[in-house]
Amino acid sequence: MSHPRTSPATPGADMEDRMGTESRAGAGDRSGDDRSGGDRSGGDGSGGDRSGGDRSGVDRTITESRTATPPSSDTPDTPLALTPPTALRTHLAARLDSAPRAWLHRALDEAAANPGTHGPISVWELRIAEAGRRCGQEYADAVRVLILHAADADPDALARVYSQGTAAERRAVLYALAHLVPGPDALPLVEDALRTNDTRLVAAAVGPYAARHLDPHQWRHAVLKCLFTGVPVATVADLDRRAHGDAELARMLGDYAAERTAAGRPVPVDLHRVLTLTDPMATPPASTAQRGGRGTDGKES
């Protein structure tokens, strides 16, 4: 399967303005939880709201990983895309009340009994749509990842859920990619998320799946997209290794900083961190690639 690449562009104020127009017109309108018309509060969606609304205890480790506030006791030690499903299920079972916990167990059993695609819509897809209403918005991301894993969703099923889902459901699909797709087949979903200005989708898109499969050109522009939109670069999986000694990334960062300065705009603090990582004289970091593969280094071959 071939995957379209974004066309090369010079980073800077002009590119930042162009990226601001790439967000889907309906991104903010797809933030509801239940497609059937149940709980459709915007708190679980994004539409570019960097405050994150009613963020989950699980999701907070990803979207606020560089804040000074320590994680709450309900927060796993690792981001959702890196938390093994067994650990995630244990985490939820210890925190959900009896009714939502029983609903989750039934939903996972249904997904395991009806994997893949059955009919126009699978029963587990309906459960994904209900997750926030049944288990609470603070746990919805984790619940959806578990349902996708139990259903052993393949790239086609993941693409269907992503294309038809709300912003929250799309985010869960992006988190689940590292658990479900060993190859690059789901890269179009990552590329789509990186074309939006929904900061929570962008943060979910730059996880371990992207670190493993984005080519150098795409990966560099993903890092720049984080800088453009204010997503902390700490959310970029395997950043230290892929940025190490990447002279092209250093050039792009330098151009972006110069253009922002010339336009009277502040230079993001995270830019200096990434620029430091590109120093070829620094000690190379140990590989942090997850789940059996280094992926593509952030340098031209």
C-alpha positions as a Python dict, from the first residue, in 0.01 Angstrom:
ca = {
    (1, 'M'): (0, 0, 0),
    (2, 'S'): (139, 337, -95),
    (3, 'H'): (91, 637, 129),
    (4, 'P'): (72, 997, 12),
    (5, 'R'): (338, 1227, 139),
    (6, 'T'): (292, 1583, 231),
    (7, 'S'): (463, 1811, -16),
    (8, 'P'): (791, 1968, 101),
    (9, 'A'): (753, 2312, 246),
    (10, 'T'): (972, 2563, 417),
    (11, 'P'): (881, 2589, 786),
    (12, 'G'): (805, 2927, 929),
    (13, 'A'): (533, 3184, 956),
    (14, 'D'): (396, 3116, 606),
    (15, 'M'): (380, 2743, 664),
    (16, 'E'): (225, 2798, 1005),
    (17, 'D'): (-50, 3008, 848),
    (18, 'R'): (-113, 2741, 585),
    (19, 'M'): (-137, 2473, 848),
    (20, 'G'): (-395, 2683, 1026),
    (21, 'T'): (-626, 2641, 727),
    (22, 'E'): (-583, 2263, 701),
    (23, 'S'): (-802, 2178, 999),
    (24, 'R'): (-1128, 2013, 891),
    (25, 'A'): (-1426, 2238, 901),
    (26, 'G'): (-1612, 1977, 1101),
    (27, 'A'): (-1344, 1894, 1357),
    (28, 'G'): (-1520, 2080, 1634),
    (29, 'D'): (-1855, 1935, 1532),
    (30, 'R'): (-1745, 1574, 1573),
    (31, 'S'): (-1660, 1586, 1940),
    (32, 'G'): (-1970, 1406, 2068),
    (33, 'D'): (-1947, 1069, 2237),
    (34, 'D'): (-2250, 874, 2118),
    (35, 'R'): (-2332, 872, 1747),
    (36, 'S'): (-2682, 750, 1828),
    (37, 'G'): (-2759, 1084, 1989),
    (38, 'G'): (-2694, 1011, 2356),
    (39, 'D'): (-2436, 1212, 2548),
    (40, 'R'): (-2289, 1453, 2296),
    (41, 'S'): (-2111, 1694, 2526),
    (42, 'G'): (-1807, 1859, 2379),
    (43, 'G'): (-1593, 1785, 2683),
    (44, 'D'): (-1451, 1466, 2535),
    (45, 'G'): (-1381, 1614, 2195),
    (46, 'S'): (-1131, 1871, 2102),
    (47, 'G'): (-1181, 2076, 1792),
    (48, 'G'): (-852, 2244, 1878),
    (49, 'D'): (-927, 2327, 2241),
    (50, 'R'): (-588, 2315, 2405),
    (51, 'S'): (-733, 2328, 2750),
    (52, 'G'): (-852, 1972, 2686),
    (53, 'G'): (-1189, 2017, 2856),
    (54, 'D'): (-1269, 1727, 3088),
    (55, 'R'): (-947, 1536, 3040),
    (56, 'S'): (-911, 1178, 3147),
    (57, 'G'): (-681, 1060, 3423),
    (58, 'V'): (-521, 834, 3162),
    (59, 'D'): (-498, 1089, 2879),
    (60, 'R'): (-348, 1356, 3102),
    (61, 'T'): (-7, 1183, 3092),
    (62, 'I'): (8, 1249, 2719),
    (63, 'T'): (-139, 1594, 2677),
    (64, 'E'): (12, 1752, 2989),
    (65, 'S'): (339, 1563, 3019),
    (66, 'R'): (546, 1880, 3044),
    (67, 'T'): (342, 2061, 3308),
    (68, 'A'): (472, 2108, 3659),
    (69, 'T'): (167, 1945, 3815),
    (70, 'P'): (239, 1582, 3912),
    (71, 'P'): (1, 1319, 3776),
    (72, 'S'): (-290, 1216, 3993),
    (73, 'S'): (-309, 879, 4161),
    (74, 'D'): (-553, 769, 3889),
    (75, 'T'): (-294, 819, 3616),
    (76, 'P'): (-87, 528, 3477),
    (77, 'D'): (287, 578, 3473),
    (78, 'T'): (309, 544, 3094),
    (79, 'P'): (108, 697, 2808),
    (80, 'L'): (-194, 516, 2676),
    (81, 'A'): (-27, 402, 2354),
    (82, 'L'): (252, 239, 2556),
    (83, 'T'): (41, 82, 2831),
    (84, 'P'): (-9, -294, 2772),
    (85, 'P'): (-380, -377, 2741),
    (86, 'T'): (-364, -614, 3039),
    (87, 'A'): (-227, -335, 3259),
    (88, 'L'): (-486, -94, 3120),
    (89, 'R'): (-770, -333, 3202),
    (90, 'T'): (-639, -380, 3556),
    (91, 'H'): (-611, -3, 3595),
    (92, 'L'): (-973, 49, 3489),
    (93, 'A'): (-1112, -241, 3691),
    (94, 'A'): (-967, -85, 4006),
    (95, 'R'): (-1129, 254, 3937),
    (96, 'L'): (-1463, 197, 3769),
    (97, 'D'): (-1776, 152, 3977),
    (98, 'S'): (-1956, -180, 3957),
    (99, 'A'): (-2203, -87, 3679),
    (100, 'P'): (-1950, 59, 3433),
    (101, 'R'): (-1705, -219, 3518),
    (102, 'A'): (-1968, -483, 3434),
    (103, 'W'): (-2051, -298, 3111),
    (104, 'L'): (-1682, -293, 3015),
    (105, 'H'): (-1644, -667, 3076),
    (106, 'R'): (-1949, -737, 2858),
    (107, 'A'): (-1822, -504, 2585),
    (108, 'L'): (-1482, -674, 2580),
    (109, 'D'): (-1641, -1020, 2570),
    (110, 'E'): (-1863, -910, 2278),
    (111, 'A'): (-1564, -769, 2092),
    (112, 'A'): (-1362, -1086, 2143),
    (113, 'A'): (-1655, -1299, 2025),
    (114, 'N'): (-1715, -1084, 1716),
    (115, 'P'): (-1373, -967, 1596),
    (116, 'G'): (-1319, -783, 1273),
    (117, 'T'): (-1617, -680, 1064),
    (118, 'H'): (-1967, -831, 1080),
    (119, 'G'): (-2238, -657, 881),
    (120, 'P'): (-2261, -285, 816),
    (121, 'I'): (-2141, -213, 1170),
    (122, 'S'): (-1994, -443, 1433),
    (123, 'V'): (-2137, -462, 1782),
    (124, 'W'): (-1805, -349, 1927),
    (125, 'E'): (-1821, -32, 1719),
    (126, 'L'): (-2146, 56, 1892),
    (127, 'R'): (-1976, 0, 2227),
    (128, 'I'): (-1697, 236, 2127),
    (129, 'A'): (-1957, 504, 2063),
    (130, 'E'): (-2112, 443, 2407),
    (131, 'A'): (-1787, 433, 2606),
    (132, 'G'): (-1794, 784, 2746),
    (133, 'R'): (-2157, 765, 2852),
    (134, 'R'): (-2115, 422, 3009),
    (135, 'C'): (-1778, 457, 3181),
    (136, 'G'): (-1730, 833, 3211),
    (137, 'Q'): (-1539, 1070, 2988),
    (138, 'E'): (-1230, 1046, 3208),
    (139, 'Y'): (-1188, 677, 3117),
    (140, 'A'): (-1335, 674, 2767),
    (141, 'D'): (-1003, 676, 2579),
    (142, 'A'): (-872, 376, 2771),
    (143, 'V'): (-1200, 187, 2734),
    (144, 'R'): (-1205, 242, 2358),
    (145, 'V'): (-845, 124, 2322),
    (146, 'L'): (-932, -195, 2511),
    (147, 'I'): (-1238, -259, 2294),
    (148, 'L'): (-1036, -212, 1975),
    (149, 'H'): (-773, -450, 2110),
    (150, 'A'): (-1030, -711, 2214),
    (151, 'A'): (-1183, -694, 1865),
    (152, 'D'): (-838, -736, 1711),
    (153, 'A'): (-931, -453, 1476),
    (154, 'D'): (-734, -465, 1153),
    (155, 'P'): (-629, -157, 950),
    (156, 'D'): (-954, -158, 751),
    (157, 'A'): (-1169, -168, 1065),
    (158, 'L'): (-957, 100, 1230),
    (159, 'A'): (-988, 321, 923),
    (160, 'R'): (-1366, 279, 928),
    (161, 'V'): (-1393, 370, 1297),
    (162, 'Y'): (-1163, 667, 1241),
    (163, 'S'): (-1346, 799, 937),
    (164, 'Q'): (-1693, 762, 1089),
    (165, 'G'): (-1606, 848, 1447),
    (166, 'T'): (-1606, 1156, 1664),
    (167, 'A'): (-1284, 1334, 1754),
    (168, 'A'): (-1266, 1129, 2074),
    (169, 'E'): (-1310, 801, 1885),
    (170, 'R'): (-1044, 904, 1634),
    (171, 'R'): (-806, 976, 1917),
    (172, 'A'): (-860, 627, 2061),
    (173, 'V'): (-786, 472, 1722),
    (174, 'L'): (-456, 660, 1707),
    (175, 'Y'): (-363, 541, 2056),
    (176, 'A'): (-445, 182, 1960),
    (177, 'L'): (-228, 169, 1646),
    (178, 'A'): (88, 71, 1830),
    (179, 'H'): (-95, -223, 1988),
    (180, 'L'): (-268, -349, 1674),
    (181, 'V'): (-82, -268, 1351),
    (182, 'P'): (273, -401, 1310),
    (183, 'G'): (334, -247, 967),
    (184, 'P'): (280, 90, 800),
    (185, 'D'): (-73, 14, 674),
    (186, 'A'): (-237, 263, 912),
    (187, 'L'): (-9, 557, 830),
    (188, 'P'): (-287, 740, 640),
    (189, 'L'): (-469, 783, 973),
    (190, 'V'): (-162, 941, 1131),
    (191, 'E'): (-115, 1167, 830),
    (192, 'D'): (-479, 1273, 845),
    (193, 'A'): (-455, 1362, 1215),
    (194, 'L'): (-141, 1566, 1152),
    (195, 'R'): (-328, 1773, 893),
    (196, 'T'): (-573, 1894, 1159),
    (197, 'N'): (-524, 2161, 1422),
    (198, 'D'): (-695, 1949, 1686),
    (199, 'T'): (-415, 1944, 1942),
    (200, 'R'): (-533, 1625, 2112),
    (201, 'L'): (-541, 1441, 1778),
    (202, 'V'): (-194, 1571, 1693),
    (203, 'A'): (-64, 1457, 2034),
    (204, 'A'): (-213, 1110, 1981),
    (205, 'A'): (-74, 1091, 1627),
    (206, 'V'): (291, 1139, 1727),
    (207, 'G'): (302, 829, 1945),
    (208, 'P'): (512, 514, 1902),
    (209, 'Y'): (338, 409, 1579),
    (210, 'A'): (444, 732, 1411),
    (211, 'A'): (795, 703, 1555),
    (212, 'R'): (824, 358, 1404),
    (213, 'H'): (679, 422, 1059),
    (214, 'L'): (688, 788, 951),
    (215, 'D'): (966, 851, 703),
    (216, 'P'): (1221, 1125, 785),
    (217, 'H'): (1041, 1397, 587),
    (218, 'Q'): (703, 1320, 743),
    (219, 'W'): (848, 1284, 1091),
    (220, 'R'): (1026, 1620, 1079),
    (221, 'H'): (706, 1792, 975),
    (222, 'A'): (521, 1615, 1257),
    (223, 'V'): (768, 1767, 1504),
    (224, 'L'): (718, 2109, 1346),
    (225, 'K'): (341, 2064, 1362),
    (226, 'C'): (371, 2014, 1737),
    (227, 'L'): (567, 2339, 1763),
    (228, 'F'): (313, 2523, 1544),
    (229, 'T'): (12, 2409, 1745),
    (230, 'G'): (160, 2415, 2095),
    (231, 'V'): (160, 2039, 2151),
    (232, 'P'): (448, 1964, 2392),
    (233, 'V'): (732, 1786, 2211),
    (234, 'A'): (749, 1550, 2508),
    (235, 'T'): (451, 1375, 2346),
    (236, 'V'): (663, 1284, 2039),
    (237, 'A'): (762, 922, 2090),
    (238, 'D'): (1131, 836, 2047),
    (239, 'L'): (1213, 1204, 1997),
    (240, 'D'): (1565, 1189, 2140),
    (241, 'R'): (1679, 904, 1916),
    (242, 'R'): (1518, 1022, 1593),
    (243, 'A'): (1630, 1383, 1634),
    (244, 'H'): (1990, 1293, 1721),
    (245, 'G'): (2232, 1426, 1461),
    (246, 'D'): (1951, 1520, 1221),
    (247, 'A'): (2106, 1813, 1035),
    (248, 'E'): (1801, 1869, 814),
    (249, 'L'): (1574, 1896, 1116),
    (250, 'A'): (1820, 2142, 1272),
    (251, 'R'): (1809, 2354, 955),
    (252, 'M'): (1430, 2354, 951),
    (253, 'L'): (1415, 2452, 1317),
    (254, 'G'): (1664, 2732, 1260),
    (255, 'D'): (1465, 2866, 966),
    (256, 'Y'): (1144, 2852, 1167),
    (257, 'A'): (1299, 3034, 1462),
    (258, 'A'): (1446, 3304, 1235),
    (259, 'E'): (1117, 3362, 1057),
    (260, 'R'): (920, 3387, 1380),
    (261, 'T'): (1172, 3632, 1521),
    (262, 'A'): (1159, 3843, 1204),
    (263, 'A'): (779, 3846, 1228),
    (264, 'G'): (791, 3959, 1590),
    (265, 'R'): (653, 3629, 1717),
    (266, 'P'): (794, 3435, 2013),
    (267, 'V'): (1001, 3123, 1949),
    (268, 'P'): (854, 2817, 2125),
    (269, 'V'): (1064, 2703, 2419),
    (270, 'D'): (1035, 2344, 2296),
    (271, 'L'): (1214, 2441, 1975),
    (272, 'H'): (1539, 2493, 2165),
    (273, 'R'): (1504, 2152, 2327),
    (274, 'V'): (1466, 1978, 1991),
    (275, 'L'): (1746, 2183, 1839),
    (276, 'T'): (1977, 2067, 2118),
    (277, 'L'): (1884, 1706, 2046),
    (278, 'T'): (1997, 1743, 1683),
    (279, 'D'): (2358, 1807, 1792),
    (280, 'P'): (2566, 1527, 1636),
    (281, 'M'): (2833, 1570, 1905),
    (282, 'A'): (2591, 1482, 2185),
    (283, 'T'): (2595, 1132, 2327),
    (284, 'P'): (2359, 921, 2113),
    (285, 'P'): (2055, 816, 2317),
    (286, 'A'): (1967, 453, 2364),
    (287, 'S'): (1692, 331, 2137),
    (288, 'T'): (1347, 369, 2288),
    (289, 'A'): (1159, 214, 1997),
    (290, 'Q'): (866, 14, 2127),
    (291, 'R'): (724, -327, 2047),
    (292, 'G'): (996, -482, 1841),
    (293, 'G'): (1143, -242, 1590),
    (294, 'R'): (1352, 69, 1561),
    (295, 'G'): (1146, 207, 1280),
    (296, 'T'): (1290, 469, 1049),
    (297, 'D'): (1556, 696, 1189),
    (298, 'G'): (1497, 1068, 1172),
    (299, 'K'): (1780, 1118, 924),
    (300, 'E'): (1816, 1087, 550),
    (301, 'S'): (1970, 762, 440),
}
